[in-house]
């Protein structure tokens, strides 16, 4: 493609990305606002209890239709693009494309690999509930009421913004580069939850009362008994995670002195356990951000250099054109002077002009004779060669 076509395609892609981003924001806002009490039963009375004002239904229909067109257009286009454009390896296979090993199945392989990309799966889950509802809620078709739970998948449309946002793309790259730090964070969190959850259970679960089947522990003042919320180790895990992250909701708290000491230790261990992996994540973010800024600066510098290079060549071309114009003027002046000289010579010294014409005619005749002799010589040589071949 020519640079003009590539520039037009880039502008069209940029405009499409902007419009899709606006559509995602409008669709997500409609999905969120329609859950407000004034737009739901009983404050809003519609044909059914699940009905919402028509404006939200129009937003849903228009946005989902456009999302579906955009998704299926990209799905079909993926089969026609090269692996370089799709940014995937020809050797990559997944569950859907493991059987696509023949050359004629390459388009199916590209579509299957494209479908399982994370952001493309998000797009699919975002439009799936709408089209399932369209296909199953018609008269004469069996009603799948349990598919209403898939309405929750509409929240995935928010993640579609990630394709058009450099900030979210950077965030995703940082999370991907920090996978080892997240594994370390998960390991320390689970280890700490098991240890401190077990300790607090032993200290705070209290005594069992067969009369009502509940566990009782001393209250905060120590003068009475209250139902213990730490009746199992899994129940203690919630307290442990809230304490380690220093959130401290306060819904679960120890009352014994030893339990409070264990809580203090859990806080400090949690700070250390969270601090180390988060430091790695923060350094990865700083490194990725610096790389992105450096890349942007390099692209800007290349664009400036390209502009300076083009400007320099334009200046050189302007200079060459100016010199060509001067030479053209000089040639015209010389031709004009030669014509004037020839006319004066013809008037004032006609004998010289006649001699020049005779000399020129003689030279042309000599050239013509030499050419005829050369052609005759070539013919004789060719005849002799043919005779020799015949013998």
C-alpha positions as a Markdown table, in Angstrom:
| # | Residue | x | y | z |
|---|---|---|---|---|
| 1 | Unk | 0.0 | 0.0 | 0.0 |
| 2 | Unk | 1.1 | 3.6 | -0.7 |
| 3 | Unk | 1.9 | 5.9 | 2.2 |
| 4 | Unk | -1.3 | 7.9 | 1.4 |
| 5 | Unk | -3.4 | 4.7 | 1.8 |
| 6 | Unk | -1.7 | 3.7 | 5.0 |
| 7 | Unk | -2.3 | 7.2 | 6.4 |
| 8 | Unk | -5.9 | 7.0 | 5.5 |
| 9 | Unk | -6.3 | 3.6 | 7.1 |
| 10 | Unk | -4.6 | 4.7 | 10.3 |
| 11 | Unk | -6.9 | 7.7 | 10.5 |
| 12 | Unk | -10.0 | 5.5 | 9.9 |
| 13 | Unk | -8.8 | 3.1 | 12.6 |
| 14 | Unk | -8.2 | 5.9 | 15.0 |
| 15 | Unk | -11.7 | 7.3 | 14.4 |
| 16 | Unk | -13.2 | 3.9 | 14.8 |
| 17 | Unk | -11.4 | 3.4 | 18.1 |
| 18 | Unk | -12.7 | 6.7 | 19.4 |
| 19 | Unk | -16.3 | 6.0 | 18.4 |
| 20 | Unk | -16.1 | 2.5 | 19.9 |
| 21 | Unk | -14.7 | 3.9 | 23.1 |
| 22 | Unk | -17.5 | 6.4 | 23.4 |
| 23 | Unk | -20.1 | 3.6 | 22.7 |
| 24 | Unk | -18.5 | 1.5 | 25.4 |
| 25 | Unk | -18.8 | 4.3 | 27.9 |
| 26 | Unk | -22.4 | 5.0 | 27.0 |
| 27 | Unk | -23.4 | 1.3 | 27.1 |
| 28 | Unk | -21.6 | 0.8 | 30.5 |
| 29 | Unk | -23.3 | 3.9 | 32.0 |
| 30 | Unk | -26.7 | 2.7 | 30.9 |
| 31 | Unk | -26.1 | -0.7 | 32.4 |
| 32 | Unk | -25.1 | 0.9 | 35.7 |
| 33 | Unk | -27.8 | 3.6 | 35.9 |
| 34 | Unk | -30.6 | 1.2 | 35.2 |
| 35 | Unk | -29.9 | -0.6 | 38.5 |
| 36 | Unk | -30.9 | 2.5 | 40.5 |
| 37 | Unk | -34.1 | 2.1 | 42.5 |
| 38 | Unk | -36.1 | 4.7 | 40.6 |
| 39 | Unk | -35.6 | 2.7 | 37.4 |
| 40 | Unk | -36.6 | -0.7 | 38.9 |
| 41 | Unk | -39.7 | -2.3 | 40.3 |
| 42 | Unk | -41.7 | -1.2 | 42.4 |
| 43 | Unk | -40.8 | 2.5 | 41.8 |
| 44 | Unk | -40.9 | 1.9 | 38.0 |
| 45 | Unk | -43.8 | -0.2 | 36.8 |
| 46 | Unk | -43.3 | -1.9 | 33.5 |
| 47 | Unk | -44.7 | -5.0 | 31.8 |
| 48 | Unk | -42.6 | -7.3 | 34.0 |
| 49 | Unk | -40.7 | -6.9 | 37.2 |
| 50 | Unk | -37.4 | -6.9 | 35.3 |
| 51 | Unk | -38.5 | -4.1 | 32.9 |
| 52 | Unk | -36.5 | -0.9 | 32.7 |
| 53 | Unk | -37.3 | 2.4 | 31.0 |
| 54 | Unk | -37.3 | 2.2 | 27.1 |
| 55 | Unk | -34.3 | 4.5 | 26.8 |
| 56 | Unk | -32.0 | 1.9 | 28.4 |
| 57 | Unk | -33.4 | -0.8 | 26.1 |
| 58 | Unk | -32.7 | 1.3 | 23.1 |
| 59 | Unk | -29.1 | 1.9 | 24.3 |
| 60 | Unk | -28.7 | -1.8 | 24.8 |
| 61 | Unk | -30.0 | -2.8 | 21.4 |
| 62 | Unk | -28.0 | -0.2 | 19.5 |
| 63 | Unk | -24.7 | -0.8 | 21.4 |
| 64 | Unk | -25.0 | -4.6 | 21.3 |
| 65 | Unk | -25.8 | -4.5 | 17.6 |
| 66 | Unk | -22.8 | -2.3 | 16.8 |
| 67 | Unk | -20.6 | -4.4 | 19.1 |
| 68 | Unk | -21.7 | -7.6 | 17.3 |
| 69 | Unk | -21.1 | -6.1 | 13.9 |
| 70 | Unk | -17.6 | -5.0 | 15.0 |
| 71 | Unk | -16.8 | -8.3 | 16.6 |
| 72 | Unk | -17.9 | -10.5 | 13.7 |
| 73 | Unk | -16.2 | -8.2 | 11.2 |
| 74 | Unk | -12.9 | -8.7 | 13.0 |
| 75 | Unk | -13.6 | -12.4 | 13.3 |
| 76 | Unk | -14.0 | -12.8 | 9.6 |
| 77 | Unk | -11.1 | -10.4 | 8.8 |
| 78 | Unk | -8.8 | -12.5 | 11.0 |
| 79 | Unk | -9.0 | -15.4 | 8.5 |
| 80 | Unk | -7.7 | -13.2 | 5.7 |
| 81 | Unk | -4.8 | -11.5 | 7.5 |
| 82 | Unk | -1.2 | -12.6 | 7.7 |
| 83 | Unk | 0.4 | -13.9 | 10.9 |
| 84 | Unk | 2.5 | -10.8 | 11.1 |
| 85 | Unk | -0.6 | -8.6 | 11.1 |
| 86 | Unk | -2.3 | -10.8 | 13.7 |
| 87 | Unk | 0.9 | -10.8 | 15.8 |
| 88 | Unk | 0.7 | -14.6 | 16.3 |
| 89 | Unk | 3.1 | -17.5 | 15.5 |
| 90 | Unk | 2.2 | -20.0 | 12.8 |
| 91 | Unk | 3.3 | -22.8 | 15.2 |
| 92 | Unk | 0.8 | -21.8 | 17.9 |
| 93 | Unk | -2.1 | -24.2 | 18.5 |
| 94 | Unk | -4.9 | -24.3 | 21.1 |
| 95 | Unk | -7.8 | -26.5 | 22.0 |
| 96 | Unk | -9.9 | -25.2 | 19.1 |
| 97 | Unk | -7.1 | -25.3 | 16.5 |
| 98 | Unk | -5.2 | -28.5 | 17.4 |
| 99 | Unk | -6.6 | -30.3 | 14.4 |
| 100 | Unk | -6.0 | -27.5 | 11.9 |
| 101 | Unk | -2.7 | -28.7 | 10.5 |
| 102 | Unk | -3.4 | -28.8 | 6.8 |
| 103 | Unk | -2.7 | -25.8 | 4.6 |
| 104 | Unk | -6.3 | -25.4 | 3.5 |
| 105 | Unk | -7.3 | -25.1 | 7.2 |
| 106 | Unk | -5.0 | -22.1 | 7.9 |
| 107 | Unk | -8.0 | -19.6 | 7.9 |
| 108 | Unk | -9.7 | -21.7 | 10.6 |
| 109 | Unk | -6.5 | -21.9 | 12.6 |
| 110 | Unk | -6.1 | -18.1 | 12.5 |
| 111 | Unk | -9.8 | -17.6 | 13.6 |
| 112 | Unk | -9.5 | -20.1 | 16.4 |
| 113 | Unk | -6.2 | -18.6 | 17.7 |
| 114 | Unk | -7.7 | -15.1 | 17.4 |
| 115 | Unk | -10.9 | -16.2 | 19.3 |
| 116 | Unk | -9.0 | -17.4 | 22.4 |
| 117 | Unk | -7.1 | -14.1 | 22.9 |
| 118 | Unk | -8.0 | -12.6 | 26.3 |
| 119 | Unk | -9.4 | -9.3 | 25.0 |
| 120 | Unk | -11.3 | -11.1 | 22.2 |
| 121 | Unk | -12.9 | -13.5 | 24.8 |
| 122 | Unk | -13.9 | -10.4 | 26.8 |
| 123 | Unk | -15.6 | -9.0 | 23.7 |
| 124 | Unk | -17.4 | -12.3 | 23.1 |
| 125 | Unk | -18.6 | -12.5 | 26.7 |
| 126 | Unk | -19.8 | -8.9 | 26.5 |
| 127 | Unk | -22.1 | -9.5 | 23.6 |
| 128 | Unk | -23.1 | -13.1 | 24.5 |
| 129 | Unk | -26.0 | -12.4 | 26.9 |
| 130 | Unk | -27.8 | -10.0 | 24.5 |
| 131 | Unk | -27.8 | -12.5 | 21.6 |
| 132 | Unk | -28.7 | -15.4 | 23.8 |
| 133 | Unk | -31.7 | -13.4 | 25.0 |
| 134 | Unk | -32.7 | -12.6 | 21.4 |
| 135 | Unk | -32.5 | -16.2 | 20.4 |
| 136 | Unk | -34.3 | -17.7 | 23.4 |
| 137 | Unk | -37.0 | -15.2 | 24.4 |
| 138 | Unk | -39.1 | -15.5 | 21.2 |
| 139 | Unk | -42.5 | -17.0 | 21.2 |
| 140 | Unk | -42.4 | -20.7 | 20.3 |
| 141 | Unk | -38.9 | -21.1 | 21.6 |
| 142 | Unk | -38.3 | -22.8 | 24.9 |
| 143 | Unk | -37.5 | -20.3 | 27.7 |
| 144 | Unk | -34.2 | -20.7 | 29.4 |
| 145 | Unk | -34.8 | -18.7 | 32.6 |
| 146 | Unk | -31.5 | -19.7 | 34.1 |
| 147 | Unk | -29.7 | -17.8 | 31.3 |
| 148 | Unk | -30.6 | -14.6 | 33.1 |
| 149 | Unk | -27.5 | -15.1 | 35.2 |
| 150 | Unk | -25.5 | -14.4 | 32.1 |
| 151 | Unk | -26.7 | -10.8 | 32.3 |
| 152 | Unk | -23.9 | -10.3 | 34.7 |
| 153 | Unk | -21.4 | -10.9 | 31.8 |
| 154 | Unk | -22.5 | -7.5 | 30.5 |
| 155 | Unk | -20.0 | -6.0 | 32.9 |
| 156 | Unk | -17.2 | -7.4 | 30.7 |
| 157 | Unk | -17.9 | -4.6 | 28.1 |
| 158 | Unk | -16.1 | -2.3 | 30.5 |
| 159 | Unk | -12.9 | -4.2 | 29.7 |
| 160 | Unk | -13.3 | -3.4 | 26.0 |
| 161 | Unk | -11.9 | 0.0 | 26.8 |
| 162 | Unk | -8.5 | -1.6 | 27.4 |
| 163 | Unk | -8.0 | -2.1 | 23.7 |
| 164 | Unk | -8.3 | 1.6 | 23.1 |
| 165 | Unk | -6.6 | 2.9 | 26.2 |
| 166 | Unk | -2.8 | 3.1 | 26.4 |
| 167 | Unk | -3.0 | 3.4 | 30.2 |
| 168 | Unk | -4.9 | 0.1 | 30.6 |
| 169 | Unk | -2.6 | -1.5 | 28.1 |
| 170 | Unk | 0.4 | -0.4 | 30.3 |
| 171 | Unk | -1.4 | -1.7 | 33.4 |
| 172 | Unk | -2.0 | -5.1 | 31.8 |
| 173 | Unk | 1.7 | -5.2 | 30.7 |
| 174 | Unk | 2.8 | -4.5 | 34.3 |
| 175 | Unk | 0.5 | -7.2 | 35.7 |
| 176 | Unk | 1.8 | -9.7 | 33.2 |
| 177 | Unk | 5.5 | -8.8 | 34.0 |
| 178 | Unk | 4.7 | -9.1 | 37.7 |
| 179 | Unk | 3.2 | -12.6 | 37.6 |
| 180 | Unk | 6.0 | -14.0 | 39.8 |
| 181 | Unk | 5.4 | -11.3 | 42.4 |
| 182 | Unk | 1.7 | -12.1 | 42.5 |
| 183 | Unk | 2.5 | -15.8 | 43.0 |
| 184 | Unk | 4.8 | -14.8 | 45.9 |
| 185 | Unk | 2.1 | -12.6 | 47.4 |
| 186 | Unk | -0.5 | -15.3 | 47.1 |
| 187 | Unk | 1.9 | -17.9 | 48.7 |
| 188 | Unk | 2.7 | -15.6 | 51.7 |
| 189 | Unk | -1.0 | -14.6 | 52.1 |
| 190 | Unk | -2.1 | -18.2 | 52.2 |
| 191 | Unk | 0.7 | -19.3 | 54.5 |
| 192 | Unk | 0.0 | -16.4 | 56.9 |
| 193 | Unk | -3.7 | -17.0 | 56.9 |
| 194 | Unk | -3.3 | -20.7 | 57.8 |
| 195 | Unk | -0.8 | -20.0 | 60.6 |
| 196 | Unk | -2.6 | -17.0 | 62.2 |
| 197 | Unk | -6.1 | -18.3 | 61.5 |
| 198 | Unk | -5.2 | -21.5 | 63.4 |
| 199 | Unk | -3.8 | -19.6 | 66.3 |
| 200 | Unk | -6.7 | -17.3 | 66.6 |
| 201 | Unk | -9.2 | -20.2 | 66.4 |
| 202 | Unk | -7.5 | -21.9 | 69.3 |
| 203 | Unk | -7.5 | -18.7 | 71.3 |
| 204 | Unk | -11.0 | -17.3 | 70.4 |
| 205 | Unk | -13.3 | -20.2 | 69.5 |
| 206 | Unk | -14.5 | -20.4 | 73.2 |
| 207 | Unk | -16.6 | -23.2 | 74.6 |
| 208 | Unk | -19.4 | -25.1 | 73.1 |
| 209 | Unk | -22.9 | -25.0 | 74.5 |
| 210 | Unk | -25.0 | -28.0 | 73.6 |
| 211 | Unk | -28.2 | -26.2 | 74.5 |
| 212 | Unk | -28.2 | -23.9 | 71.5 |
| 213 | Unk | -25.3 | -25.5 | 69.5 |
| 214 | Unk | -23.1 | -22.4 | 69.5 |
| 215 | Unk | -19.6 | -21.4 | 70.7 |
| 216 | Unk | -19.2 | -18.8 | 73.5 |
| 217 | Unk | -16.2 | -16.7 | 74.5 |
| 218 | Unk | -15.7 | -14.0 | 77.1 |
| 219 | Unk | -16.8 | -10.5 | 76.0 |
| 220 | Unk | -14.5 | -7.5 | 75.7 |
| 221 | Unk | -15.0 | -6.6 | 79.4 |
| 222 | Unk | -14.4 | -10.1 | 80.6 |
| 223 | Unk | -17.5 | -10.0 | 82.8 |
| 224 | Unk | -19.9 | -11.9 | 80.5 |
| 225 | Unk | -20.1 | -14.4 | 77.6 |
| 226 | Unk | -20.9 | -13.8 | 73.9 |
| 227 | Unk | -21.2 | -15.9 | 70.8 |
| 228 | Unk | -17.8 | -16.4 | 69.2 |
| 229 | Unk | -17.5 | -15.5 | 65.5 |
| 230 | Unk | -14.3 | -17.6 | 65.3 |
| 231 | Unk | -16.1 | -21.0 | 65.2 |
| 232 | Unk | -13.9 | -22.5 | 62.5 |
| 233 | Unk | -10.5 | -22.0 | 60.9 |
| 234 | Unk | -12.0 | -21.0 | 57.5 |
| 235 | Unk | -14.0 | -18.4 | 59.3 |
| 236 | Unk | -10.7 | -17.0 | 60.7 |
| 237 | Unk | -9.3 | -16.7 | 57.3 |
| 238 | Unk | -11.6 | -13.6 | 56.6 |
| 239 | Unk | -10.3 | -11.9 | 59.8 |
| 240 | Unk | -6.7 | -12.8 | 58.8 |
| 241 | Unk | -6.9 | -11.3 | 55.3 |
| 242 | Unk | -8.6 | -8.2 | 56.6 |
| 243 | Unk | -5.9 | -7.8 | 59.3 |
| 244 | Unk | -2.9 | -8.5 | 57.0 |
| 245 | Unk | -4.0 | -5.9 | 54.5 |
| 246 | Unk | -4.5 | -3.4 | 57.4 |
| 247 | Unk | -8.1 | -2.8 | 56.3 |
| 248 | Unk | -9.6 | -3.9 | 59.6 |
| 249 | Unk | -13.4 | -3.9 | 59.1 |
| 250 | Unk | -14.0 | -4.6 | 62.8 |
| 251 | Unk | -16.7 | -7.2 | 62.2 |
| 252 | Unk | -14.4 | -9.9 | 63.6 |
| 253 | Unk | -12.1 | -9.0 | 66.5 |
| 254 | Unk | -10.4 | -10.9 | 69.4 |
| 255 | Unk | -11.4 | -10.2 | 73.0 |
| 256 | Unk | -8.6 | -12.0 | 74.8 |
| 257 | Unk | -5.2 | -10.4 | 75.6 |
| 258 | Unk | -3.3 | -13.2 | 73.8 |
| 259 | Unk | -5.6 | -12.9 | 70.8 |
| 260 | Unk | -4.9 | -9.2 | 70.6 |
| 261 | Unk | -1.2 | -9.9 | 70.7 |
| 262 | Unk | -1.6 | -12.4 | 67.9 |
| 263 | Unk | -3.5 | -9.8 | 65.9 |
| 264 | Unk | -0.7 | -7.3 | 66.3 |
| 265 | Unk | 1.8 | -9.9 | 65.1 |
| 266 | Unk | -0.5 | -10.6 | 62.1 |
| 267 | Unk | -0.6 | -6.9 | 61.2 |
| 268 | Unk | 3.2 | -6.6 | 61.1 |
| 269 | Unk | 3.7 | -9.9 | 59.3 |
| 270 | Unk | 1.1 | -8.8 | 56.8 |
| 271 | Unk | 2.8 | -5.5 | 56.1 |
| 272 | Unk | 6.1 | -7.3 | 55.4 |
| 273 | Unk | 4.4 | -10.0 | 53.3 |
| 274 | Unk | 2.6 | -7.4 | 51.2 |
| 275 | Unk | 5.5 | -4.9 | 51.0 |
| 276 | Unk | 8.0 | -7.2 | 49.2 |
| 277 | Unk | 5.9 | -8.3 | 46.3 |
| 278 | Unk | 4.3 | -4.8 | 45.9 |
| 279 | Unk | 7.8 | -3.3 | 45.7 |
| 280 | Unk | 8.5 | -5.6 | 42.7 |
| 281 | Unk | 5.2 | -4.6 | 41.1 |
| 282 | Unk | 6.0 | -0.9 | 41.7 |
| 283 | Unk | 9.5 | -1.2 | 40.2 |
| 284 | Unk | 8.0 | -3.1 | 37.2 |
| 285 | Unk | 5.5 | -0.3 | 36.7 |
| 286 | Unk | 8.3 | 2.4 | 36.9 |
| 287 | Unk | 10.4 | 0.4 | 34.4 |
| 288 | Unk | 7.5 | -0.1 | 32.0 |
| 289 | Unk | 6.5 | 3.5 | 32.2 |
| 290 | Unk | 10.1 | 4.7 | 31.5 |
| 291 | Unk | 10.3 | 2.3 | 28.5 |
| 292 | Unk | 7.0 | 3.7 | 27.2 |
| 293 | Unk | 8.2 | 7.3 | 27.6 |
| 294 | Unk | 11.5 | 6.4 | 25.9 |
| 295 | Unk | 9.7 | 4.7 | 23.0 |
| 296 | Unk | 7.4 | 7.7 | 22.6 |
| 297 | Unk | 10.5 | 10.1 | 22.6 |
| 298 | Unk | 12.3 | 7.9 | 20.0 |
| 299 | Unk | 9.2 | 7.9 | 17.8 |
| 300 | Unk | 9.0 | 11.7 | 18.1 |
| 301 | Unk | 12.7 | 12.0 | 17.3 |
| 302 | Unk | 12.3 | 9.7 | 14.3 |
| 303 | Unk | 9.4 | 11.8 | 13.1 |
| 304 | Unk | 11.4 | 15.0 | 13.6 |
| 305 | Unk | 14.4 | 13.5 | 11.8 |
| 306 | Unk | 12.1 | 12.3 | 9.0 |
| 307 | Unk | 10.7 | 15.7 | 8.7 |
| 308 | Unk | 14.1 | 17.3 | 8.6 |
| 309 | Unk | 15.3 | 14.8 | 6.1 |
| 310 | Unk | 12.4 | 15.5 | 3.9 |
| 311 | Unk | 12.8 | 19.2 | 4.2 |
| 312 | Unk | 16.5 | 18.9 | 3.3 |
| 313 | Unk | 15.7 | 16.9 | 0.2 |
| 314 | Unk | 13.0 | 19.4 | -0.8 |
| 315 | Unk | 15.5 | 22.2 | -0.5 |
| 316 | Unk | 18.0 | 20.3 | -2.6 |
| 317 | Unk | 15.3 | 19.7 | -5.2 |
| 318 | Unk | 14.5 | 23.4 | -5.2 |
| 319 | Unk | 18.1 | 24.2 | -5.8 |
| 320 | Unk | 18.4 | 21.7 | -8.7 |
| 321 | Unk | 15.2 | 23.1 | -10.3 |
| 322 | Unk | 16.6 | 26.6 | -10.0 |
| 323 | Unk | 19.9 | 25.6 | -11.7 |
| 324 | Unk | 17.9 | 23.7 | -14.4 |
| 325 | Unk | 15.9 | 26.9 | -15.0 |
| 326 | Unk | 19.1 | 29.0 | -15.4 |
| 327 | Unk | 20.6 | 26.5 | -17.8 |
| 328 | Unk | 17.4 | 26.5 | -19.8 |
| 329 | Unk | 17.5 | 30.3 | -20.1 |
| 330 | Unk | 21.1 | 30.2 | -21.1 |
| 331 | Unk | 20.3 | 27.6 | -23.8 |
| 332 | Unk | 17.5 | 29.7 | -25.1 |
| 333 | Unk | 19.7 | 32.8 | -25.2 |
| 334 | Unk | 22.4 | 30.9 | -27.1 |
| 335 | Unk | 19.9 | 29.5 | -29.6 |
| 336 | Unk | 18.5 | 33.0 | -30.2 |
| 337 | Unk | 22.0 | 34.4 | -30.6 |
| 338 | Unk | 22.9 | 31.6 | -33.1 |
| 339 | Unk | 19.8 | 32.3 | -35.1 |
| 340 | Unk | 20.6 | 36.1 | -35.3 |
| 341 | Unk | 24.3 | 35.3 | -36.3 |
| 342 | Unk | 23.1 | 32.9 | -39.0 |
| 343 | Unk | 20.6 | 35.4 | -40.4 |
| 344 | Unk | 23.3 | 38.2 | -40.5 |
| 345 | Unk | 25.8 | 35.8 | -42.1 |
| 346 | Unk | 23.3 | 34.8 | -44.8 |
| 347 | Unk | 22.7 | 38.5 | -45.6 |
| 348 | Unk | 26.2 | 39.8 | -45.4 |
| 349 | Unk | 28.3 | 36.8 | -46.5 |
| 350 | Unk | 26.2 | 34.5 | -48.6 |
| 351 | Unk | 29.2 | 32.8 | -50.1 |
| 352 | Unk | 30.3 | 31.5 | -46.7 |
| 353 | Unk | 26.8 | 30.1 | -46.1 |
| 354 | Unk | 26.9 | 28.4 | -49.4 |
| 355 | Unk | 30.2 | 26.9 | -48.7 |
| 356 | Unk | 29.0 | 25.7 | -45.3 |
| 357 | Unk | 25.9 | 24.1 | -46.9 |
| 358 | Unk | 28.1 | 22.3 | -49.5 |
| 359 | Unk | 30.4 | 21.1 | -46.8 |
| 360 | Unk | 27.5 | 19.8 | -44.8 |
| 361 | Unk | 25.9 | 18.1 | -47.8 |
| 362 | Unk | 29.3 | 16.4 | -48.6 |
| 363 | Unk | 29.7 | 15.2 | -45.0 |
| 364 | Unk | 26.1 | 13.7 | -45.1 |
| 365 | Unk | 26.8 | 12.0 | -48.4 |
| 366 | Unk | 30.1 | 10.5 | -47.0 |
| 367 | Unk | 28.3 | 9.2 | -44.0 |
| 368 | Unk | 25.6 | 7.7 | -46.1 |
| 369 | Unk | 28.2 | 6.0 | -48.4 |
| 370 | Unk | 30.0 | 4.6 | -45.4 |
| 371 | Unk | 26.8 | 3.2 | -44.0 |
| 372 | Unk | 26.0 | 1.5 | -47.4 |
| 373 | Unk | 29.5 | 0.0 | -47.6 |
| 374 | Unk | 29.2 | -1.3 | -44.1 |
| 375 | Unk | 25.8 | -2.9 | -44.9 |
| 376 | Unk | 27.2 | -4.5 | -48.1 |
| 377 | Unk | 30.2 | -5.8 | -46.3 |
| 378 | Unk | 28.0 | -7.4 | -43.7 |
| 379 | Unk | 25.9 | -9.0 | -46.4 |
| 380 | Unk | 29.0 | -10.5 | -48.1 |
| 381 | Unk | 30.2 | -11.9 | -44.9 |
| 382 | Unk | 26.9 | -13.5 | -44.1 |
| 383 | Unk | 26.8 | -15.1 | -47.6 |
| 384 | Unk | 30.3 | -16.5 | -47.2 |
| 385 | Unk | 29.3 | -17.9 | -43.8 |
| 386 | Unk | 26.2 | -19.6 | -45.3 |
| 387 | Unk | 28.3 | -21.1 | -48.1 |
| 388 | Unk | 30.8 | -22.5 | -45.6 |
| 389 | Unk | 27.9 | -24.0 | -43.5 |
| 390 | Unk | 26.5 | -25.5 | -46.7 |
| 391 | Unk | 29.8 | -27.2 | -47.6 |
